[in-house]
mmCIF file of C-alpha atoms and ligand atoms in Angstrom:
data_model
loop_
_atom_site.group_PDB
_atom_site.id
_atom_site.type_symbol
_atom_site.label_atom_id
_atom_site.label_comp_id
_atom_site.label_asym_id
_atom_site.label_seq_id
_atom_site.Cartn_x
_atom_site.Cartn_y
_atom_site.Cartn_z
ATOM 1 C CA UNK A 1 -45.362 5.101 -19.920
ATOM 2 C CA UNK A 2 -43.037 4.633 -17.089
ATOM 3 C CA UNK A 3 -43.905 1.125 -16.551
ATOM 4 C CA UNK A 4 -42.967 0.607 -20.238
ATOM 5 C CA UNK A 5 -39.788 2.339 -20.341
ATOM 6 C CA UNK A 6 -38.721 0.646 -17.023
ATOM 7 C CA UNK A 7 -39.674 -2.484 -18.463
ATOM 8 C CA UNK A 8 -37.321 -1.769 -21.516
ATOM 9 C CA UNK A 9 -34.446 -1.066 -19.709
ATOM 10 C CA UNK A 10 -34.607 -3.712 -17.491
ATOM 11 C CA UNK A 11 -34.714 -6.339 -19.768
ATOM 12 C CA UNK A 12 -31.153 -8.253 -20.350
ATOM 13 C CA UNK A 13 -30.933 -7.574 -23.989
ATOM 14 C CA UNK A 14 -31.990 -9.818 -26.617
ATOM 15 C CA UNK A 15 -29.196 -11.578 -29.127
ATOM 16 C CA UNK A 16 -30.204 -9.574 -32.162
ATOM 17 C CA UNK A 17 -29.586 -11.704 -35.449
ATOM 18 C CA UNK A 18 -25.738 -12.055 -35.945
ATOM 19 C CA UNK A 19 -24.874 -10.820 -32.816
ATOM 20 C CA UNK A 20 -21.733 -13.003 -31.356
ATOM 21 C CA UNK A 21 -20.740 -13.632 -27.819
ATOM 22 C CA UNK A 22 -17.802 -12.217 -26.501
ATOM 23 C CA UNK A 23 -15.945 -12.249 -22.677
ATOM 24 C CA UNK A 24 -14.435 -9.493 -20.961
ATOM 25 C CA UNK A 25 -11.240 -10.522 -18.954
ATOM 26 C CA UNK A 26 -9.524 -7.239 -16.929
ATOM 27 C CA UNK A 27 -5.986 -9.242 -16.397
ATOM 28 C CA UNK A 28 -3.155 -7.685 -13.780
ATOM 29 C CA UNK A 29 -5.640 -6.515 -10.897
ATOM 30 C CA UNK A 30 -5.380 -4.355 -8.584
ATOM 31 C CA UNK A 31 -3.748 -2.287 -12.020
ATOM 32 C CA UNK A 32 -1.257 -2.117 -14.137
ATOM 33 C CA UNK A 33 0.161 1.006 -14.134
ATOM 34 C CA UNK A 34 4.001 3.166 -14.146
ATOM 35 C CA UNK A 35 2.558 5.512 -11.204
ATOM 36 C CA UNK A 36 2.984 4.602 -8.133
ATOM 37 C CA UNK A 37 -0.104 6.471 -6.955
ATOM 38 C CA UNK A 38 -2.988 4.724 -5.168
ATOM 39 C CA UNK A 39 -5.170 7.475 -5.542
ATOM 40 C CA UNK A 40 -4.882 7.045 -9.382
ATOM 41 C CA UNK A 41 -5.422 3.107 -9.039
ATOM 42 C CA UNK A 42 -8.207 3.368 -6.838
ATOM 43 C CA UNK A 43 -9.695 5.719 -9.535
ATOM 44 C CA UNK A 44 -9.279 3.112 -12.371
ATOM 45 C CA UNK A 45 -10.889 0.478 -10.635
ATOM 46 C CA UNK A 46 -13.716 2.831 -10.089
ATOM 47 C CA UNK A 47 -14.173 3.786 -13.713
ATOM 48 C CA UNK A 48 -13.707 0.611 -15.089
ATOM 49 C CA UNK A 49 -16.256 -0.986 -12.318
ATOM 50 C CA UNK A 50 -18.511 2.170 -12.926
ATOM 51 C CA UNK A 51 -18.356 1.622 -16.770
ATOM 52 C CA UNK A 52 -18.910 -2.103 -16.686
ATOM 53 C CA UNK A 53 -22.226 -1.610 -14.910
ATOM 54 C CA UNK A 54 -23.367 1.359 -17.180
ATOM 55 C CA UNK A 55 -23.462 -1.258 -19.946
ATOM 56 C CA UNK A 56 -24.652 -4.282 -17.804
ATOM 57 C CA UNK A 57 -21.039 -5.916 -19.699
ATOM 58 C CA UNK A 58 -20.264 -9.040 -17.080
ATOM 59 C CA UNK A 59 -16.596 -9.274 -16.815
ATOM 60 C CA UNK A 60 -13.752 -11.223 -15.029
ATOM 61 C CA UNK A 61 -10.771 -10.107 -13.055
ATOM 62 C CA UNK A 62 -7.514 -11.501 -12.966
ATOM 63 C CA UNK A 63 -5.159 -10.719 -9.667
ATOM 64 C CA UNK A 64 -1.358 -10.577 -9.267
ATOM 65 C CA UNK A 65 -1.418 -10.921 -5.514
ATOM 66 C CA UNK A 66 2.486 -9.661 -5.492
ATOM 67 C CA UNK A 67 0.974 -6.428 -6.375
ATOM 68 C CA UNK A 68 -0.884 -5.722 -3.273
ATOM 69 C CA UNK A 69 2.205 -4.669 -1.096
ATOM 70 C CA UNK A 70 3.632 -2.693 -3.646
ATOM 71 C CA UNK A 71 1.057 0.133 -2.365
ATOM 72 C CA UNK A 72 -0.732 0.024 0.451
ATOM 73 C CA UNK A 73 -2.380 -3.457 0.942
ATOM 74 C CA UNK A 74 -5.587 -2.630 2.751
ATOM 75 C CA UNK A 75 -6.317 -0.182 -0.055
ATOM 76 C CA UNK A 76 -5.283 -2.581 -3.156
ATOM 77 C CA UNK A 77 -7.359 -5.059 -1.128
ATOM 78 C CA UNK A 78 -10.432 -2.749 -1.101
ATOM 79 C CA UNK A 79 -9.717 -2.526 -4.749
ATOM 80 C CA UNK A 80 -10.426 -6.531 -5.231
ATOM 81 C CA UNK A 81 -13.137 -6.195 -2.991
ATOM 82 C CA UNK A 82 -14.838 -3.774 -5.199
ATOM 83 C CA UNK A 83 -14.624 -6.615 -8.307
ATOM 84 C CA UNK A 84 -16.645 -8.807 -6.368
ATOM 85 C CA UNK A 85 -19.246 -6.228 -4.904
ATOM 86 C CA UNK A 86 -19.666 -5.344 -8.464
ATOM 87 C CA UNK A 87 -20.597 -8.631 -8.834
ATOM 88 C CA UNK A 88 -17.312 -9.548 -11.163
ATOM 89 C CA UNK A 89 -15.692 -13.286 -10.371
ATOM 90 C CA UNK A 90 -11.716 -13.141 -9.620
ATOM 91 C CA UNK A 91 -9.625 -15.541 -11.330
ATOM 92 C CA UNK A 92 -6.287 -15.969 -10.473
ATOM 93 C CA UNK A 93 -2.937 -14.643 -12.401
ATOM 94 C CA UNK A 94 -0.161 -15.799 -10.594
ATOM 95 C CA UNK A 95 1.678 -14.129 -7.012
ATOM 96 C CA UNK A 96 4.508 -12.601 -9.078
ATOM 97 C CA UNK A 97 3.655 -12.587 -13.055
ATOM 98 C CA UNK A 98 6.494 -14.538 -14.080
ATOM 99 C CA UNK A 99 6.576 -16.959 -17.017
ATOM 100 C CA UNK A 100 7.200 -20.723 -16.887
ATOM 101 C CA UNK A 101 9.709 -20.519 -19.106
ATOM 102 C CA UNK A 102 11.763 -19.192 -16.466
ATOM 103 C CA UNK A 103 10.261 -20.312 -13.405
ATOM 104 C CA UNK A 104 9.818 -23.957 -15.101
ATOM 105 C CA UNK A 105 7.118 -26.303 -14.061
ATOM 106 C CA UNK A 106 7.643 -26.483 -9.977
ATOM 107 C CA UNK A 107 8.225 -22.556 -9.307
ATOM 108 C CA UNK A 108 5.475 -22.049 -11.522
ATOM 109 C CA UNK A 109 2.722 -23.969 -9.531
ATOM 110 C CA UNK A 110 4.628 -22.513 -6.166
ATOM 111 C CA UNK A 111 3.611 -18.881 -7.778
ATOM 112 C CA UNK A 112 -0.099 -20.088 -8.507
ATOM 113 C CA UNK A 113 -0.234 -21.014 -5.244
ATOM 114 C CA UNK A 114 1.387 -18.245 -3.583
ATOM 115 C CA UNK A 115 -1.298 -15.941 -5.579
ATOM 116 C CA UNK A 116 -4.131 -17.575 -3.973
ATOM 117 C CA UNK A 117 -4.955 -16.673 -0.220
ATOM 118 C CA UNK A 118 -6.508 -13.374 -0.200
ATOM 119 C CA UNK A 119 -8.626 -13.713 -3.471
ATOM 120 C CA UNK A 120 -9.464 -16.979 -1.493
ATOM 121 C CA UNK A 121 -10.314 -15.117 1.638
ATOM 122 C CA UNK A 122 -12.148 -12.268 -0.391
ATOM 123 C CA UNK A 123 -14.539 -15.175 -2.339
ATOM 124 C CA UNK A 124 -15.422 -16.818 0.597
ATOM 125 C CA UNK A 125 -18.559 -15.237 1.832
ATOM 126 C CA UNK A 126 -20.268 -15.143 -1.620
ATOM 127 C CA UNK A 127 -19.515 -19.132 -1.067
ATOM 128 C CA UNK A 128 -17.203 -19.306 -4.025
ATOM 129 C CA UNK A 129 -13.399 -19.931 -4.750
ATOM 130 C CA UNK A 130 -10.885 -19.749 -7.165
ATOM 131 C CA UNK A 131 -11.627 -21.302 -10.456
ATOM 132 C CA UNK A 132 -10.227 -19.571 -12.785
ATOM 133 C CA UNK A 133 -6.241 -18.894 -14.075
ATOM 134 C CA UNK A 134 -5.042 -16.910 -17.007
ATOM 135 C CA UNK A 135 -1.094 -17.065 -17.940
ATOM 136 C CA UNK A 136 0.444 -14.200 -17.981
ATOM 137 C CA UNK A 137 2.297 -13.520 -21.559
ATOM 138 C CA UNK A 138 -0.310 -16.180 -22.560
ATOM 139 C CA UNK A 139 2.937 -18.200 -22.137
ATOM 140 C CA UNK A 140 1.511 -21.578 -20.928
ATOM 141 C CA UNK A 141 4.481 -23.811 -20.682
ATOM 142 C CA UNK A 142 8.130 -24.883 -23.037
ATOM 143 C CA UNK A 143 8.392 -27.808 -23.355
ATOM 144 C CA UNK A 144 5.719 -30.236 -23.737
ATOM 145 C CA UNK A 145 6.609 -31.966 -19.981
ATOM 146 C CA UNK A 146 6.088 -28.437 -18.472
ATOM 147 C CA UNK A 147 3.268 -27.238 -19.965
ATOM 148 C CA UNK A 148 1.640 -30.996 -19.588
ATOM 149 C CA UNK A 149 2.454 -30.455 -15.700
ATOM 150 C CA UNK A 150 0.751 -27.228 -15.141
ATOM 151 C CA UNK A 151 -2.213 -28.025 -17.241
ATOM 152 C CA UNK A 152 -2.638 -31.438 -14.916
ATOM 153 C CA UNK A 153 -1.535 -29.542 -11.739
ATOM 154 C CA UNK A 154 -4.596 -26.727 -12.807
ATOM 155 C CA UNK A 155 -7.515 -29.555 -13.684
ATOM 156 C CA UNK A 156 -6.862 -30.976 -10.727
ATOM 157 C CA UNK A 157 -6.747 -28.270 -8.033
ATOM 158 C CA UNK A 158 -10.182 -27.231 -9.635
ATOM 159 C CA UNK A 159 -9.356 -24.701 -12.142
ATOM 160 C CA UNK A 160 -9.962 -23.654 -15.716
ATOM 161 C CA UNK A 161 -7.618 -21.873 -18.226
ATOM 162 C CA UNK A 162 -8.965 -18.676 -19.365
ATOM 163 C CA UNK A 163 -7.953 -18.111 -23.448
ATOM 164 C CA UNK A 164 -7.730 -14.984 -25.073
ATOM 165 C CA UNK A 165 -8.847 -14.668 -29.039
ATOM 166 C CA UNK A 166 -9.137 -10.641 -28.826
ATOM 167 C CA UNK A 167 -5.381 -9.526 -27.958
ATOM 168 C CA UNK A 168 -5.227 -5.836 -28.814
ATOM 169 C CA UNK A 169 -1.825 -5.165 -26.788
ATOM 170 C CA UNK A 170 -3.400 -2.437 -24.525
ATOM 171 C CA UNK A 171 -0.848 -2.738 -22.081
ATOM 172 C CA UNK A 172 1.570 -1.686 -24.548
ATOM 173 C CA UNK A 173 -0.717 1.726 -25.160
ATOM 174 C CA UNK A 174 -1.531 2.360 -21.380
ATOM 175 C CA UNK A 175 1.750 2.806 -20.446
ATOM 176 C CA UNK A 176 2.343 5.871 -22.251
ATOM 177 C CA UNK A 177 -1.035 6.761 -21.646
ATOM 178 C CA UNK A 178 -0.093 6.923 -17.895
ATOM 179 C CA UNK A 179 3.092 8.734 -18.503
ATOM 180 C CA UNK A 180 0.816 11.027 -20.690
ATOM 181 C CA UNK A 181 -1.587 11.593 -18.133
ATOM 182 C CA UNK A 182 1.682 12.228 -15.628
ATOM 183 C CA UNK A 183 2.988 14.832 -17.707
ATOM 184 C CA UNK A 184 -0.767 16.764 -18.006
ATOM 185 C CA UNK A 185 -0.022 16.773 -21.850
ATOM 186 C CA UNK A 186 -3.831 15.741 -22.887
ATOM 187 C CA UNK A 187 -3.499 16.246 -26.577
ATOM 188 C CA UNK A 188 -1.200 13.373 -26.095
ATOM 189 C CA UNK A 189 -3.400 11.375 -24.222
ATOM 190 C CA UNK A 190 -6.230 11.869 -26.407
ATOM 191 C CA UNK A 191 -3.337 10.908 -29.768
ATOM 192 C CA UNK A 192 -2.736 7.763 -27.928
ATOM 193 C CA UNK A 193 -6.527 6.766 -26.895
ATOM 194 C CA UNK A 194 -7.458 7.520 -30.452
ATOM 195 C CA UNK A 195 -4.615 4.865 -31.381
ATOM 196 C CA UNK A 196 -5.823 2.240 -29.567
ATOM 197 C CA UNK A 197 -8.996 2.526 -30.550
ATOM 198 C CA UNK A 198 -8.395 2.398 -34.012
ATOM 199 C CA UNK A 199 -5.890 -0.734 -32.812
ATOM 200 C CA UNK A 200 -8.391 -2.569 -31.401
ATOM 201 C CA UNK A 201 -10.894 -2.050 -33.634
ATOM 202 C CA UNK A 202 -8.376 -3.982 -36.511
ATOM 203 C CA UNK A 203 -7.785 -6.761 -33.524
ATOM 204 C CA UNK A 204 -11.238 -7.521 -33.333
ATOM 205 C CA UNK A 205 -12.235 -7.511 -36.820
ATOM 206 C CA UNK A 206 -9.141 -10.055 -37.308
ATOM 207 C CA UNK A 207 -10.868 -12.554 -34.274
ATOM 208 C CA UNK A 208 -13.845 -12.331 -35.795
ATOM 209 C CA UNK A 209 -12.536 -13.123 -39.591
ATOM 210 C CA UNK A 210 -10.117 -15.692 -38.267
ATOM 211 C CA UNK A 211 -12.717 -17.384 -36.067
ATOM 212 C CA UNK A 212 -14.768 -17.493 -39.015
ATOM 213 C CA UNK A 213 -11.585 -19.705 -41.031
ATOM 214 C CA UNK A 214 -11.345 -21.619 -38.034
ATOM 215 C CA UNK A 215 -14.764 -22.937 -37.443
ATOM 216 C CA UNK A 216 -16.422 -21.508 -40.060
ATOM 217 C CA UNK A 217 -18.801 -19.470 -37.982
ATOM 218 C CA UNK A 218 -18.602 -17.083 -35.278
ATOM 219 C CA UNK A 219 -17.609 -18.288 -32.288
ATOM 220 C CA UNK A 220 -17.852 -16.315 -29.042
ATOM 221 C CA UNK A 221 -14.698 -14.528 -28.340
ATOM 222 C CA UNK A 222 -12.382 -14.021 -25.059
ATOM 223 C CA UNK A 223 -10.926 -10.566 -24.879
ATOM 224 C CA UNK A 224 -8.024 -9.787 -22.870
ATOM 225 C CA UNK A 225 -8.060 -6.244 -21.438
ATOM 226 C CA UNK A 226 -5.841 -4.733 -18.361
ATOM 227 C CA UNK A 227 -7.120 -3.165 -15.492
ATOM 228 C CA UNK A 228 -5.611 0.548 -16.454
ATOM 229 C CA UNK A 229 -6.557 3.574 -16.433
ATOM 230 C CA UNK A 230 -6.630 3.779 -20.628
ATOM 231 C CA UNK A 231 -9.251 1.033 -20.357
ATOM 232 C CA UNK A 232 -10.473 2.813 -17.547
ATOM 233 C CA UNK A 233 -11.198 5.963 -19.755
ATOM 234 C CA UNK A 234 -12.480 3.666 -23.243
ATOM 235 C CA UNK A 235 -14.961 1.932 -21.801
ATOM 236 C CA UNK A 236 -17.792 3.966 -23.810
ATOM 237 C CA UNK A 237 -15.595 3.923 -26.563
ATOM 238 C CA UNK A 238 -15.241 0.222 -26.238
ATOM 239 C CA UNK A 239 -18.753 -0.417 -26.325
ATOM 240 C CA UNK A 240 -18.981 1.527 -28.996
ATOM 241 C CA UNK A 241 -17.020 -1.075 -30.650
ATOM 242 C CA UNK A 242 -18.988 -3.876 -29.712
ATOM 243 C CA UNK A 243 -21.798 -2.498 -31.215
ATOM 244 C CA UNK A 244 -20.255 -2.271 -34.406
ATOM 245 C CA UNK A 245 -18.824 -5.484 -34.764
ATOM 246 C CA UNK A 246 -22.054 -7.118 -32.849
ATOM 247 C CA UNK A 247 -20.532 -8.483 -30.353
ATOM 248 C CA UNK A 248 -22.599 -8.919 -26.888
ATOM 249 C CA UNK A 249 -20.573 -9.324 -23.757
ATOM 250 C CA UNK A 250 -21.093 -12.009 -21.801
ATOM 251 C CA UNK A 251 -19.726 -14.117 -18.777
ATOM 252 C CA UNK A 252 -16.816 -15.859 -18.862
ATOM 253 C CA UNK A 253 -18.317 -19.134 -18.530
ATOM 254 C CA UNK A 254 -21.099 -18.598 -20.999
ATOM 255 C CA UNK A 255 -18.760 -17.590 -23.872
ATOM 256 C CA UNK A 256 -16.814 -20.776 -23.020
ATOM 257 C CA UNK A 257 -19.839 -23.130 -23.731
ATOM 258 C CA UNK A 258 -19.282 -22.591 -26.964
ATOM 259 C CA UNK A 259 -17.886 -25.834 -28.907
ATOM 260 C CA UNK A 260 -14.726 -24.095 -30.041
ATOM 261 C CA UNK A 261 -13.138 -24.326 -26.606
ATOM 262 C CA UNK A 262 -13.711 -27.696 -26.479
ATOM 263 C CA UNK A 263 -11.057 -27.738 -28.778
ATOM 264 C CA UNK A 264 -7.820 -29.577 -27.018
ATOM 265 C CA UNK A 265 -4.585 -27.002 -26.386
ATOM 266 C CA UNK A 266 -1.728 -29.386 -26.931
ATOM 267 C CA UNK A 267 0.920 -25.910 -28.149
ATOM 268 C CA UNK A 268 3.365 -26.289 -26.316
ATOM 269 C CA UNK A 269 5.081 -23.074 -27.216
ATOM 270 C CA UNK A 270 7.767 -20.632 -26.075
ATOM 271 C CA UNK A 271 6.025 -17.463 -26.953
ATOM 272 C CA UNK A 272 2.784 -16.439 -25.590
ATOM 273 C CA UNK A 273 -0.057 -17.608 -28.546
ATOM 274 C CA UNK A 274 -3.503 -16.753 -28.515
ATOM 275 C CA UNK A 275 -6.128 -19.367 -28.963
ATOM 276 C CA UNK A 276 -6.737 -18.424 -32.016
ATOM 277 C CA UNK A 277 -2.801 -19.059 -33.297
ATOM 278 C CA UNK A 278 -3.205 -22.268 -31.276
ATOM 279 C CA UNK A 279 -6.249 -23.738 -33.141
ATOM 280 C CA UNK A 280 -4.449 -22.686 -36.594
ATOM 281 C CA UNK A 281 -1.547 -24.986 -35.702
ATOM 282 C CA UNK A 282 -3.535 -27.787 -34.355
ATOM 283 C CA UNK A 283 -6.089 -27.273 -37.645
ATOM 284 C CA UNK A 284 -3.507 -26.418 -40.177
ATOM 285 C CA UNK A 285 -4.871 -23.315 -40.868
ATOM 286 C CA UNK A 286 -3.485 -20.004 -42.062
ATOM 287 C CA UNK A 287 -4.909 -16.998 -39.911
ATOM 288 C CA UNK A 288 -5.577 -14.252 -42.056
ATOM 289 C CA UNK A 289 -2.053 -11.625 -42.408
ATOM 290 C CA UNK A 290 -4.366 -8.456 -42.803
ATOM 291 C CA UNK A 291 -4.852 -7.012 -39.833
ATOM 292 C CA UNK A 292 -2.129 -9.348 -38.069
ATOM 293 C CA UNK A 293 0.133 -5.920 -37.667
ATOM 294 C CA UNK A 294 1.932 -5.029 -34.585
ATOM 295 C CA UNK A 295 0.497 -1.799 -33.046
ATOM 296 C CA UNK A 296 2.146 1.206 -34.315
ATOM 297 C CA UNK A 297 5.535 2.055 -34.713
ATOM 298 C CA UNK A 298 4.856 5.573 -32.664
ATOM 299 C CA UNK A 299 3.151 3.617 -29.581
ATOM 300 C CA UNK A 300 6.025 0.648 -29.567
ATOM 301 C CA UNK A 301 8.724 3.699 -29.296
ATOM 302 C CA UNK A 302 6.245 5.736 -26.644
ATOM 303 C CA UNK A 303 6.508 2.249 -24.460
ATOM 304 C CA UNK A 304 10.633 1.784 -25.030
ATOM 305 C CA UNK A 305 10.683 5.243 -23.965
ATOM 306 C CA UNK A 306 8.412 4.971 -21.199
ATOM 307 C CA UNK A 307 9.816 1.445 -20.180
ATOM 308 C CA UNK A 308 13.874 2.691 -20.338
ATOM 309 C CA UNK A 309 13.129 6.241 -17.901
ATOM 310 C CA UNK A 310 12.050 3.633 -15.414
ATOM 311 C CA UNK A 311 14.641 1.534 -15.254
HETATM 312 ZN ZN1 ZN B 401 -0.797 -10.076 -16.915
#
């Protein structure tokens, strides 16, 4: 009986029918977050880590390596370290999270650079390196010459552009969240987890549906998440919504072997698109509007709030 039970536990779990792929991608490591607390950061990355491997979910990390001195290094550090103990690659985000559009094309590849040594250093004795790079804003380059640049500059220092499909905005929630959590006012911080929830839930029933316009199946998807402590605190609730929507999380490289992201990026585009927006253009497509929506007027006004007492 033991035997058995082990046995069925062990086991990766089977695609059941329907069931789509989809990629976790934690963007903004060591965290994004208002406190300047790295207690509460080191936390986080301990939940999200310790949530990840309670559901066997691979996942893939993206660092800011300007954020490690704005606490204490050795301990932000230890944070990245934990990613890869976990067994989680480390893709790289930029030094300083700026966009191209105001860096243009030169800075830009300066701050890719700049971002690399101590993920470098950190990879090195599981005999891997960098290989990944997400944009931050998703902003990937305005105009054409610049984006054509970075894109070259990327393939040919080795590395792959990570896309996002699933963009649920969570930064935009975790913020208050944090300020929420700050202020010990929990019914407030349970209002705004139930919000994103509900959010996300409407962002990745729109993937799916516009996936399904797009290619006219369901392709595996590429969710961008934040390292915060909301995410840090929904990962049940997250699976939760995987299950529903039958979607099984896989690595970042397997979701990407599916045909759709063999589809060329040629948007060149001043705001930051998802893939999803990017394969409409290039397919003249219309995405569908329901479930296109902002998230809600009460969270955008949390964040302006949040945002403006910092400043
Ligand atoms: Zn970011």
């Amino acid at each position: 009986m033991w035997a058995i039970t082990f046995l069925l536990v062990s086991q990766p779990v089977a695609a059941r029918p329907h069931e789509a792929r989809i990629a976790l991608t934690f963007d903004d490591l060591p965290a994004l977050t208002i406190l300047n607390d790295q207690a509460y950061v080191d936390y986080l990355n301990l939940m999200i880590l310790r949530g990840l491997k309670r559901h066997h979910f691979p996942a893939t990390g993206f660092v800011n390596e300007g954020k490690l001195d704005e606490l204490q290094r050795d301990r932000q550090i230890a944070n990245l370290q934990r990613w890869l103990d976990a067994g989680i690659d480390l893709g790289n985000h930029t030094y300083s999270h700026e966009s191209p559009n105001a860096l243009g094309a030169e800075a830009y590849i300066a701050d890719i650079v700049r971002g690399e040594p101590v993920t470098t250093g950190l990879l090195r004795p599981y005999g891997r390196r960098l290989r990944w790079f997400r944009h931050p804003y998703l902003e990937t380059g305005f105009p054409a010459s610049v984006k054509r640049t970075i894109d070259g500059w990327l393939s040919t220092h080795g590395y792959r552009i990570a896309p996002v499909t699933i963009d649920a905005d969570d930064w935009e929630f975790a913020e208050p969240y944090d300020d929420a959590i700050a202020r010990k006012d929990v019914a407030r911080q349970r209002r705004i987890k139930a919000e994103y929830l509900a959010y996300t839930a409407r962002r990745i029933e729109w993937s799916i549906r516009s996936g399904r316009v797009l290619f006219r199946r369901d392709i595996a998807q590429v969710m961008l998440l934040h390292c915060t402590r909301l995410n840090a605190d929904s990962i049940d609730d997250l699976a939760a919504l995987f299950r529903r929507f039958r979607l099984r999380p896989v690595s970042l490289d397997r979701a990407m072997r599916d045909p759709a992201y063999r589809t060329p990026d040629t948007i060149a585009d001043k705001e930051g698109t998802d893939w999803l927006e990017r394969w409409a253009i290039l397919k003249h497509r219309d995405l569908p509007e329901a479930g296109d929506e902002d998230p809600p007027a009460d969270i955008q006004a949390a964040y302006d709030q949040v945002d403006n007492d910092r400043r």
